[in-house]
Short mmCIF file of C-alpha atoms in Angstrom, two decimals:
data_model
loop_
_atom_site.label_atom_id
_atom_site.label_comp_id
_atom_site.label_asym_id
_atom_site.label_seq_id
_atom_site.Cartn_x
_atom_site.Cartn_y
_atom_site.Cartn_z
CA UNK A 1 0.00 0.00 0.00
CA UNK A 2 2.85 2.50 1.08
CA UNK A 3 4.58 1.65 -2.77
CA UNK A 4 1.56 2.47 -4.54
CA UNK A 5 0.87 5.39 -2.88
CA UNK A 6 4.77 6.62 -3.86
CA UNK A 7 4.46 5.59 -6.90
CA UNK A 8 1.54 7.97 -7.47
CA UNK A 9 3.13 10.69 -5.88
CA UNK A 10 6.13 10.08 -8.20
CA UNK A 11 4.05 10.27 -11.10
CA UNK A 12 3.07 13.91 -10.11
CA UNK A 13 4.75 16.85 -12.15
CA UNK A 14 7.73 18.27 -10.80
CA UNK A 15 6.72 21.11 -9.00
CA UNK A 16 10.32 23.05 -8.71
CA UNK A 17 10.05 23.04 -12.31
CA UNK A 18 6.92 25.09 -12.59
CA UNK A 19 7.03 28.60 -13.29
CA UNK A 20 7.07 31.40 -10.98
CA UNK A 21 4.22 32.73 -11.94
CA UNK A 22 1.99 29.19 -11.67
CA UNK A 23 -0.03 28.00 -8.94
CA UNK A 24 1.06 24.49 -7.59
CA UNK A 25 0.53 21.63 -5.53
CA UNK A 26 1.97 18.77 -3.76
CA UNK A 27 -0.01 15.97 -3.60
CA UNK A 28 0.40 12.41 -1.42
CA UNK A 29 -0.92 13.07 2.01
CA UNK A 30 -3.87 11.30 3.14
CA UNK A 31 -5.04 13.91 5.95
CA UNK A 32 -5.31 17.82 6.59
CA UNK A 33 -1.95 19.32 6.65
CA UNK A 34 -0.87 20.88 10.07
CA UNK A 35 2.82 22.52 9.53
CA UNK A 36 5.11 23.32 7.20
CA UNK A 37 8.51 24.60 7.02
CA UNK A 38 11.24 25.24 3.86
CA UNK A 39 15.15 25.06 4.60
CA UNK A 40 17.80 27.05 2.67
CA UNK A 41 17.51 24.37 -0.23
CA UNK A 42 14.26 25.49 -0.60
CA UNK A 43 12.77 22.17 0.38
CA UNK A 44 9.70 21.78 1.89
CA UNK A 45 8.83 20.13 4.72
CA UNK A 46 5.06 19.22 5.73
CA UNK A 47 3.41 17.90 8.66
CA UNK A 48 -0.07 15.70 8.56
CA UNK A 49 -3.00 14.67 10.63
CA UNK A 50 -2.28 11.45 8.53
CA UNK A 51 0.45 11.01 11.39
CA UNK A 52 3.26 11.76 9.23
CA UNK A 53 5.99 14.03 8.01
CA UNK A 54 7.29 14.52 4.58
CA UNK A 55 10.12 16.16 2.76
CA UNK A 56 9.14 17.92 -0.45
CA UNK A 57 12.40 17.83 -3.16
CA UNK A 58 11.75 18.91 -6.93
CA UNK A 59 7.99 17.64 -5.96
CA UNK A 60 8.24 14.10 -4.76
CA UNK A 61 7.94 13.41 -0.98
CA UNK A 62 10.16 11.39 1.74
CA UNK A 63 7.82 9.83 3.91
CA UNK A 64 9.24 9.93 7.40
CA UNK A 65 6.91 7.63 9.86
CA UNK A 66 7.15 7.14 13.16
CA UNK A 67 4.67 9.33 14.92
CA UNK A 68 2.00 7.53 16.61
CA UNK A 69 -0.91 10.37 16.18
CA UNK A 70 -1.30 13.78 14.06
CA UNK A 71 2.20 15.46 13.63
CA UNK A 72 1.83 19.03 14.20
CA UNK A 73 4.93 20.98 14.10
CA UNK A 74 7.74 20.82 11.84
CA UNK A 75 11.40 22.78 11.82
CA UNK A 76 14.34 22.31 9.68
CA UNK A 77 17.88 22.74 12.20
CA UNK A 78 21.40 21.86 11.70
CA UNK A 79 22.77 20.34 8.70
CA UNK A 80 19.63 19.45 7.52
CA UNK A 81 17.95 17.70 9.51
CA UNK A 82 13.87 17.47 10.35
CA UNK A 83 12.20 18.24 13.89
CA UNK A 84 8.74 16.79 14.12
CA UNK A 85 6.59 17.25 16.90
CA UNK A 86 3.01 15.76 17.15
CA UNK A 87 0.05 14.71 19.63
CA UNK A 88 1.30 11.69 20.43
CA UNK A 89 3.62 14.05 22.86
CA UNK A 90 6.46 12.84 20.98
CA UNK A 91 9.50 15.09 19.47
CA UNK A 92 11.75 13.46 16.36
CA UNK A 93 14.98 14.37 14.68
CA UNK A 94 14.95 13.41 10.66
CA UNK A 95 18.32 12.66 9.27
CA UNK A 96 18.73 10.33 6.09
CA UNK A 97 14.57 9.49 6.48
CA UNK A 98 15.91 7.47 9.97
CA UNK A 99 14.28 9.11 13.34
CA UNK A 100 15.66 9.76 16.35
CA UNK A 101 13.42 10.24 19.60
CA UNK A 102 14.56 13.71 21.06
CA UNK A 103 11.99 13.74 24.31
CA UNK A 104 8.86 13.58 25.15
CA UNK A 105 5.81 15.84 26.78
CA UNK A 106 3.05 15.08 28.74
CA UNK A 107 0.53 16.62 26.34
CA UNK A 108 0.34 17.72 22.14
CA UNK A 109 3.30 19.36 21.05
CA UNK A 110 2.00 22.96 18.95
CA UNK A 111 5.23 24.25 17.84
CA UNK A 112 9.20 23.60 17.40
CA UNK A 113 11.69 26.31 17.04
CA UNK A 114 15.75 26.02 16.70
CA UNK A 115 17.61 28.57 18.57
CA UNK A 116 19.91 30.71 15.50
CA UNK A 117 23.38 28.89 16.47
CA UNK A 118 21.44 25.43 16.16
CA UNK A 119 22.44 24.63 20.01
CA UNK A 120 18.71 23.87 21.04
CA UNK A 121 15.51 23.04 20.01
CA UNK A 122 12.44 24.43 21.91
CA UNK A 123 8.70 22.60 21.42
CA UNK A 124 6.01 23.87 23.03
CA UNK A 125 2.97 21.96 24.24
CA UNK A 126 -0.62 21.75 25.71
CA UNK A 127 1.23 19.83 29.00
CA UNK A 128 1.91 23.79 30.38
CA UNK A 129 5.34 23.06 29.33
CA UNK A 130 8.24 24.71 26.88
CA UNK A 131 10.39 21.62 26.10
CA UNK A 132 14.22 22.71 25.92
CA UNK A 133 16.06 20.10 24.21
CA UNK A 134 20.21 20.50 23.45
CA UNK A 135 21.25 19.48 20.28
CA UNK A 136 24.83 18.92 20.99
CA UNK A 137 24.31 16.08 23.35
CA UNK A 138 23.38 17.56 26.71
CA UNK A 139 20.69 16.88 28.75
CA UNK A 140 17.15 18.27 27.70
CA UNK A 141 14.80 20.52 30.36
CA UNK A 142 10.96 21.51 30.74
CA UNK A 143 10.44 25.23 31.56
CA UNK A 144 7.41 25.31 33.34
CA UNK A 145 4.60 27.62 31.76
CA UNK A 146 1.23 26.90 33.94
CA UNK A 147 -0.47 27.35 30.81
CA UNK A 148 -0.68 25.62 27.17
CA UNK A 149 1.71 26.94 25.10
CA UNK A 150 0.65 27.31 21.51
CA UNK A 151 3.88 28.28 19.99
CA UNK A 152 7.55 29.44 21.00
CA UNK A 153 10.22 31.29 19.19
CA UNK A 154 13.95 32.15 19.69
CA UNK A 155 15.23 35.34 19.50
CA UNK A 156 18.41 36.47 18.04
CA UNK A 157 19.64 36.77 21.74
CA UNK A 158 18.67 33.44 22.29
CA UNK A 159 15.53 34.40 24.69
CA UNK A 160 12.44 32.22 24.44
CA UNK A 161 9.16 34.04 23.24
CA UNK A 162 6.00 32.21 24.21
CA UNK A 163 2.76 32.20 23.50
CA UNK A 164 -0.05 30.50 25.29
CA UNK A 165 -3.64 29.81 25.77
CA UNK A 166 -4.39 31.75 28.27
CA UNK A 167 -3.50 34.97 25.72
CA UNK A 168 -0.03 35.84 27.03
CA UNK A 169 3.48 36.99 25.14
CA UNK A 170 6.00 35.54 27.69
CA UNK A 171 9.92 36.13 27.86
CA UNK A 172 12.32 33.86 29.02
CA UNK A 173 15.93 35.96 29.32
CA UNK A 174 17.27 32.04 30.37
CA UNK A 175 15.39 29.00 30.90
CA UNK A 176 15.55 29.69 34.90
CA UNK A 177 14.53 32.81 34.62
CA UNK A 178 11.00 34.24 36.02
CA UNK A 179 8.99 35.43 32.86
CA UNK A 180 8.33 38.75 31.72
CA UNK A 181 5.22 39.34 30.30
CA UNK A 182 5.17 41.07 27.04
CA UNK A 183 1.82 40.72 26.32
CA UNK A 184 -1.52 40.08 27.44
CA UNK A 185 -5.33 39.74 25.81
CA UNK A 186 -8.60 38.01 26.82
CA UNK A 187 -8.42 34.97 23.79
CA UNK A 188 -5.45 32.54 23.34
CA UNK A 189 -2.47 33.25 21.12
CA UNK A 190 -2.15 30.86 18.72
CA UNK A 191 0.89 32.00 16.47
CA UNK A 192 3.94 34.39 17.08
CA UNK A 193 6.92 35.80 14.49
CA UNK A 194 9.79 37.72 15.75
CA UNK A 195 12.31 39.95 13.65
CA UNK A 196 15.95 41.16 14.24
CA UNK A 197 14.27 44.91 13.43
CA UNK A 198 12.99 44.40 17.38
CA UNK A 199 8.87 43.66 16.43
CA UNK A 200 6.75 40.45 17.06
CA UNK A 201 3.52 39.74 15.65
CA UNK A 202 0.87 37.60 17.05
CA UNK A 203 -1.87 36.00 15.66
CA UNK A 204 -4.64 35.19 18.05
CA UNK A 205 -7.81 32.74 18.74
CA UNK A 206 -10.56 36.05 18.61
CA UNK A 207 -8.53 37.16 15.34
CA UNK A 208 -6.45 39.96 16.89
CA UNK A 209 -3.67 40.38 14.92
CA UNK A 210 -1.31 42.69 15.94
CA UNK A 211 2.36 43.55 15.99
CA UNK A 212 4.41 45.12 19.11
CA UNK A 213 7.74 45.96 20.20
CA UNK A 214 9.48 43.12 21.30
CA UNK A 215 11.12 44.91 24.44
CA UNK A 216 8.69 47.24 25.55
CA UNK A 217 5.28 45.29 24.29
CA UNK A 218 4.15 49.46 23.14
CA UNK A 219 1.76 48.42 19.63
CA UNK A 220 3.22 49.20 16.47
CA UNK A 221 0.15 48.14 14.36
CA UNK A 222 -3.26 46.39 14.64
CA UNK A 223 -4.62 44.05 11.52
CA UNK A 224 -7.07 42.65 13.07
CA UNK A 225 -10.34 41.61 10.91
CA UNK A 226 -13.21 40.26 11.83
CA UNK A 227 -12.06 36.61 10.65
CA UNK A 228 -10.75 33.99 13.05
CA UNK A 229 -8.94 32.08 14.82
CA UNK A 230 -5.43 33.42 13.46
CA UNK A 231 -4.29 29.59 13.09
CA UNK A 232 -1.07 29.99 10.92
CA UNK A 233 2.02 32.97 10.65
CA UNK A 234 5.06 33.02 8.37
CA UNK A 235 7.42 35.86 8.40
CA UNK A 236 10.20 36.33 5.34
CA UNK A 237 12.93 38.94 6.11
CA UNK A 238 14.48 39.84 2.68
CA UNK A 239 11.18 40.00 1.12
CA UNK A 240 9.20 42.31 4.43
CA UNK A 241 6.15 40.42 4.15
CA UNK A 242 4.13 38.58 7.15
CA UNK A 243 1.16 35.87 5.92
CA UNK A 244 -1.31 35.59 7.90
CA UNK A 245 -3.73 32.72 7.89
CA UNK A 246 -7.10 32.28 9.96
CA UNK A 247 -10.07 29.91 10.09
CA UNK A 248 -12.43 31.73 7.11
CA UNK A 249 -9.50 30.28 4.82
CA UNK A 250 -8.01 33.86 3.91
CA UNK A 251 -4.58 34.79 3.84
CA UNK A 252 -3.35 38.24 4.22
CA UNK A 253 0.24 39.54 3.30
CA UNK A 254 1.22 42.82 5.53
CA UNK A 255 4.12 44.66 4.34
CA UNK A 256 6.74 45.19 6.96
CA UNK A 257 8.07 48.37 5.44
CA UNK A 258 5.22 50.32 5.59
CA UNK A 259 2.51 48.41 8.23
CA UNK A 260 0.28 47.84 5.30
CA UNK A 261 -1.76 44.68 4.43
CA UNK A 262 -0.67 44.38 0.75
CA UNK A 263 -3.23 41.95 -0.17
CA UNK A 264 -5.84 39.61 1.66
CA UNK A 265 -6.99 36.77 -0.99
CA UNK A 266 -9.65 33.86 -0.48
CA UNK A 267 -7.12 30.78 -0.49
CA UNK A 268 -9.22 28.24 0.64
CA UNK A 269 -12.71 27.64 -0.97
CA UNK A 270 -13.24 25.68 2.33
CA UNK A 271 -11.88 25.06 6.00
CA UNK A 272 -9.42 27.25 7.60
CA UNK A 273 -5.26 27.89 6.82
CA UNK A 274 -3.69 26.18 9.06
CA UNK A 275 0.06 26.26 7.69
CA UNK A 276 1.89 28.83 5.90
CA UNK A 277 5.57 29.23 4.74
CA UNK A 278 7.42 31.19 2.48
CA UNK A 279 9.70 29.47 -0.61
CA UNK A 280 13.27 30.29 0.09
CA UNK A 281 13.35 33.36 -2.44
CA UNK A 282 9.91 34.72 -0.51
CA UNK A 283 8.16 34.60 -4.45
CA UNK A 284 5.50 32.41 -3.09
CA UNK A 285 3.61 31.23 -0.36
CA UNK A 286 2.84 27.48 0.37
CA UNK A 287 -0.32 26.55 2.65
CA UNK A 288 -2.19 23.79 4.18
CA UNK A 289 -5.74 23.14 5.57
CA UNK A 290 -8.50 20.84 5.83
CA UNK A 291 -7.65 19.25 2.22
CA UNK A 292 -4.33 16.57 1.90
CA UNK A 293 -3.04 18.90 -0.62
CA UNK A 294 -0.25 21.55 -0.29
CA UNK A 295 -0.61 24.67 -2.40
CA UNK A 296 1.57 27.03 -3.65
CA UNK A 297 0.33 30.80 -4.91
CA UNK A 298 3.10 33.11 -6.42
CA UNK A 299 2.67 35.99 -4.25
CA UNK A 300 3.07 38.33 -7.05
CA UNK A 301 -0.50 37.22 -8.85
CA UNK A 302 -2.62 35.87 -5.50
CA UNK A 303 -5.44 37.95 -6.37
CA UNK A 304 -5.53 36.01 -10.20
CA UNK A 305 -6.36 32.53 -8.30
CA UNK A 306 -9.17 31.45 -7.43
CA UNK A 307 -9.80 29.40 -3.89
CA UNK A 308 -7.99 25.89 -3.82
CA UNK A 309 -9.84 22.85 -3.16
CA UNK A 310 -12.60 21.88 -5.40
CA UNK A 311 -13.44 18.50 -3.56
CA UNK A 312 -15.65 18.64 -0.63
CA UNK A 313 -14.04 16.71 2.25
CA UNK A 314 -16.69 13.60 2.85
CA UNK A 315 -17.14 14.56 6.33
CA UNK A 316 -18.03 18.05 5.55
CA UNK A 317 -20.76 17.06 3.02
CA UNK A 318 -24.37 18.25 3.37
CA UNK A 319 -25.99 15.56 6.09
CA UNK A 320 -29.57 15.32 4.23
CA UNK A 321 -27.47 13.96 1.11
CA UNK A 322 -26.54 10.69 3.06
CA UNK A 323 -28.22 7.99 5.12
CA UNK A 324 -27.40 8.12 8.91
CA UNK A 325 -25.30 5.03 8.75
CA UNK A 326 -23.22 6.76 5.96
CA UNK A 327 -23.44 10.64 7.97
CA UNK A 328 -22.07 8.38 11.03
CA UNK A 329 -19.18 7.24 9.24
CA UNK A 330 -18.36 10.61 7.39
CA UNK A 331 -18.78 12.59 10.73
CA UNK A 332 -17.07 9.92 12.71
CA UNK A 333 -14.32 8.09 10.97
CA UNK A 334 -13.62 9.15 7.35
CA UNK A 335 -11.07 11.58 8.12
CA UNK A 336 -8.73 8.64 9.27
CA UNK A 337 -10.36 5.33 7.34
CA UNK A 338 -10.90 4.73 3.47
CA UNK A 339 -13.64 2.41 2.83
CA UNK A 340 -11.03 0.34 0.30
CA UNK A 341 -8.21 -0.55 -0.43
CA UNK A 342 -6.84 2.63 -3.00
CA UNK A 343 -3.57 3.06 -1.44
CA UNK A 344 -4.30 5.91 0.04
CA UNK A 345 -2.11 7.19 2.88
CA UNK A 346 -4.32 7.64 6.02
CA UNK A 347 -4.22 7.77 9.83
CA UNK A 348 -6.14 4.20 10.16
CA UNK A 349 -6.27 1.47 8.15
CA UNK A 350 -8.04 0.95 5.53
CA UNK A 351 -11.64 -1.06 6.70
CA UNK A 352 -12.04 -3.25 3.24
CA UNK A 353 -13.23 -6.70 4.73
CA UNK A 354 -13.34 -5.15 7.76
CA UNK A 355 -16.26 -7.96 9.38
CA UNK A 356 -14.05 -10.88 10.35
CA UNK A 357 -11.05 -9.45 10.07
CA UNK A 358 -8.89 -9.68 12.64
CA UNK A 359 -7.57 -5.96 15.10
CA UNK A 360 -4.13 -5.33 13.84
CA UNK A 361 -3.65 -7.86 11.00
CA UNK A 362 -3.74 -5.44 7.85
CA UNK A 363 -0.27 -5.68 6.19
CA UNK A 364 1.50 -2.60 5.80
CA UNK A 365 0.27 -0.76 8.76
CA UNK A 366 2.01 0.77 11.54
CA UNK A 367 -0.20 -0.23 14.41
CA UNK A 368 0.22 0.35 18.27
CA UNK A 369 1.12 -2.67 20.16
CA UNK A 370 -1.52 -2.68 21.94
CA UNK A 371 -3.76 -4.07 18.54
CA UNK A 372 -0.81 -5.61 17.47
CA UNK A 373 -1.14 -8.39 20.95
CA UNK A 374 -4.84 -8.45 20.60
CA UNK A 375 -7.03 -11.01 19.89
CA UNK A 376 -9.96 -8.63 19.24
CA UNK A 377 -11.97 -9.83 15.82
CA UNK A 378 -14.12 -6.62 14.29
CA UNK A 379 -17.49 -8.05 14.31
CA UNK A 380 -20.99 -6.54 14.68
CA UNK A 381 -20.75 -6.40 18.98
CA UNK A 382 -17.16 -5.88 18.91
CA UNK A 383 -17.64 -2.60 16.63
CA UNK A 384 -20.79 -1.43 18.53
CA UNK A 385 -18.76 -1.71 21.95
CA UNK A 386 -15.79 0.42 20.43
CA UNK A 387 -18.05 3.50 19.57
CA UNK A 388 -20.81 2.50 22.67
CA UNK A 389 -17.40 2.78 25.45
CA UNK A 390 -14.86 4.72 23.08
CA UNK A 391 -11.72 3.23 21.90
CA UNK A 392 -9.59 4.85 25.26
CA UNK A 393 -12.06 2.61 27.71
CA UNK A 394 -12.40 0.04 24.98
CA UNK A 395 -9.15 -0.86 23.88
CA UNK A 396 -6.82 1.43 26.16
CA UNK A 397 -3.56 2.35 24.39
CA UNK A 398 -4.78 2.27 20.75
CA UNK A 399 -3.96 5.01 18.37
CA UNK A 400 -7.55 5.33 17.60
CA UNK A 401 -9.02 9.26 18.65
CA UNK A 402 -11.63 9.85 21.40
CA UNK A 403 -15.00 8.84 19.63
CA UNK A 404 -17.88 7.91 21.24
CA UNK A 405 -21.46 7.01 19.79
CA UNK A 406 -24.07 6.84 22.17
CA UNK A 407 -27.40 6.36 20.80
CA UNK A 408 -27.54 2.42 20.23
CA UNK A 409 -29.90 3.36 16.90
CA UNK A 410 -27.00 5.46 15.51
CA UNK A 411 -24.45 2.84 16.10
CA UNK A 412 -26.62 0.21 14.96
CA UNK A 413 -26.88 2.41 11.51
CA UNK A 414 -23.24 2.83 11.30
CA UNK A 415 -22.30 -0.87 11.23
CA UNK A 416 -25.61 -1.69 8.85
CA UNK A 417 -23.66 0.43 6.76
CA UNK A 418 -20.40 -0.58 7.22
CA UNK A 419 -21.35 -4.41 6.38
CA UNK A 420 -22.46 -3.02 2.55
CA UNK A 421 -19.69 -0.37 2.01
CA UNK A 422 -16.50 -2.55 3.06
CA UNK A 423 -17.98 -5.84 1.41
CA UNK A 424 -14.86 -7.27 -0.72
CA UNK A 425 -16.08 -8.40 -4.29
CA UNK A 426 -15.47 -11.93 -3.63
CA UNK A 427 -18.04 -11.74 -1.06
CA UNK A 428 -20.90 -10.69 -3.15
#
């Protein structure tokens, strides 16, 4: 399954052959993309709720697996290697596709950052925590927040910036140090970008978006809308341009020279932005949402494209166009599970022959050890129990997400459908 599914990624057209002036895409992920990140070699580096990380070279992907849940946070350091960080609370270095388990939290990591002399790696995470990790072989250290952090940058002194749920800028002069706050609002900050010119922008759960003096916290400008959550920030230096990206699937370019938004374009005909980076040269800007696909707009003709994403996601399609044993499974479990076998990169497995088949058994999956030792067989009871309890009470230490379903008519209608739509051919 994982060679077809390279295979048709190969087959896509190189993308760092494309023009500058054409929109592009990367295609191969089989879930909404969470983070991205380009290195000096221009290569890009994306993060999925499909539980993996990629590399992105003249358009064809390295798959890098080993995250056990969603990866959400991505950073290129030192000599090319890959951070990942995801909600499995785990933190990975990348080098030759091979990982390398840098430490762990006690909650989803947000965010990654590498400090500018590539000595330390901070993650931030919903644990209350700021993970501080050495690079060089020393011992790693939690800085303790009291909040969730949502994101964390270095500055060019090597002070930690924070930003957390509770809506606070913090400043750590050294990890020991008591924080100065910087900043405070009523909503959570979701995304921060700091510049050697002495400003920091946030981008913020209410859809404040606003940029302030990094010593004194004084405003320097306010771009706030009446869109949000701010869910996604990119900065790029040489060009003086901060994207913005919030939940009504805009993105907004503010020129740095002159405080000015320089243009605010439709980029996603549905969901939110949820990553943003510039290309190397700042010429365009790739994103991710709600769709498997990364896009890339030259920045220079944004306003000439028209929203990405022509295919509505199945769980977002209109509920009176489905049965509720179909609605059940679009609302519940298509955003991890294809019905067949297409090759399809996903969180899950594929549930083709699902009734009968035994928990753990589908070749070419990465499952948790705790399927991988049971002797669970999905059957009509055994499904109902999993939604009925949840798969955390049910089968405790599964990858599987919270889900519960607890009207016994709704469950009964899921796996009425489920018996029709994962029926193998031979079984007809």
């Amino acid at each position: 399954m994982r060679r077809l599914a390279l295979s048709l990624a190969l087959c896509a057209a190189p993308v760092w052959g494309a023009g500058a002036e054409e929109f592009v895409t990367l295609k191969g992920h089989g879930g909404p993309i969470m983070a991205l990140a380009v290195d000096d070699a221009d290569r890009v580096a994306s993060a999925s709720f499909d539980n993996t990380a990629a590399i992105w070279q003249e358009g064809r992907p390295t798959w890098l697996e080993a995250h056990d849940a969603a990866t959400a946070a991505v950073i290129f350091g030192p000599r090319g290697a890959l951070f990942s960080g995801g909600d499995d609370f785990a933190i990975y270095r990348w080098q030759q596709g091979q990982p390398q388990d840098i430490g762990r939290h006690a909650g989803k990591i947000r965010a990654l950052d590498v400090s500018l002399d590539g000595a330390f790696l901070a993650s931030a995470s919903w644990d209350g925590t700021i993970g501080l990790w050495s690079l060089n072989g020393g011992a790693g250290q939690q800085i303790t927040v009291g909040a969730g952090v949502n994101d964390v940058r270095f500055d060019a002194k090597g002070r930690l910036f924070a930003a957390t749920m509770t809506g606070q800028v913090q400043v750590y002069d050294t990890p020991d140090a008591t924080p100065r706050l910087l900043a405070e609002q009523g909503f959570g900050i979701n995304r921060l970008v700091l510049s050697q010119e002495g400003w920091l922008a946030y981008g913020a759960v209410d859809g404040g978006t606003r940029v302030i003096d990094m010593e004194t916290g004084a405003q320097i400008a306010d771009f706030t809308l009446d869109r949000r959550p701010i869910l996604a920030l990119a900065y790029h230096a040489q060009g003086q341009q901060i994207a913005v990206g919030d939940g009504h699937g805009y993105i907004m370019m503010i020129d740095t020279r002159n405080w000015t938004i320089a243009r605010d374009f439709r980029a996603m005909r549905e969901g939110p932005v949820w990553a943003l980076a510039f290309s190397r040269d700042g010429s365009r800007i790739w994103a991710g949402g709600i769709h498997d696909v990364i896009y890339g707009w030259p920045i220079a003709l944004m306003d000439s494209h028209q929203a990405a994403g022509n295919e509505t996601r199945s769980f977002l399609q209109a509920p009176e166009t489905m049965s509720n044993g179909e609605r059940q499974f679009m609302r519940k479990c298509s955003i991890c599970h294809d019905l067949n076998d297409a090759g399809q990169r996903r969180a899950g497995p594929h549930l083709a022959g699902l009734f009968g088949r035994a928990a753990g058994s589908l070749p070419g999956y990465r499952y948790s050890r705790t399927l991988l030792q049971s002797d669970l067989i999905w059957t009509d009871e055994t499904i109902d129990a999993l939604f009925d309890q949840g798969p955390d009470h049910y089968i405790p230490g599964s990858k599987m997400p919270m889900q519960r379903i607890t009207a016994p008519t709704d469950r009964q209608d899921l796996i009425d459908y489920l018996k029709t739509a994962t029926k193998l051919p031979e079984d007809d």
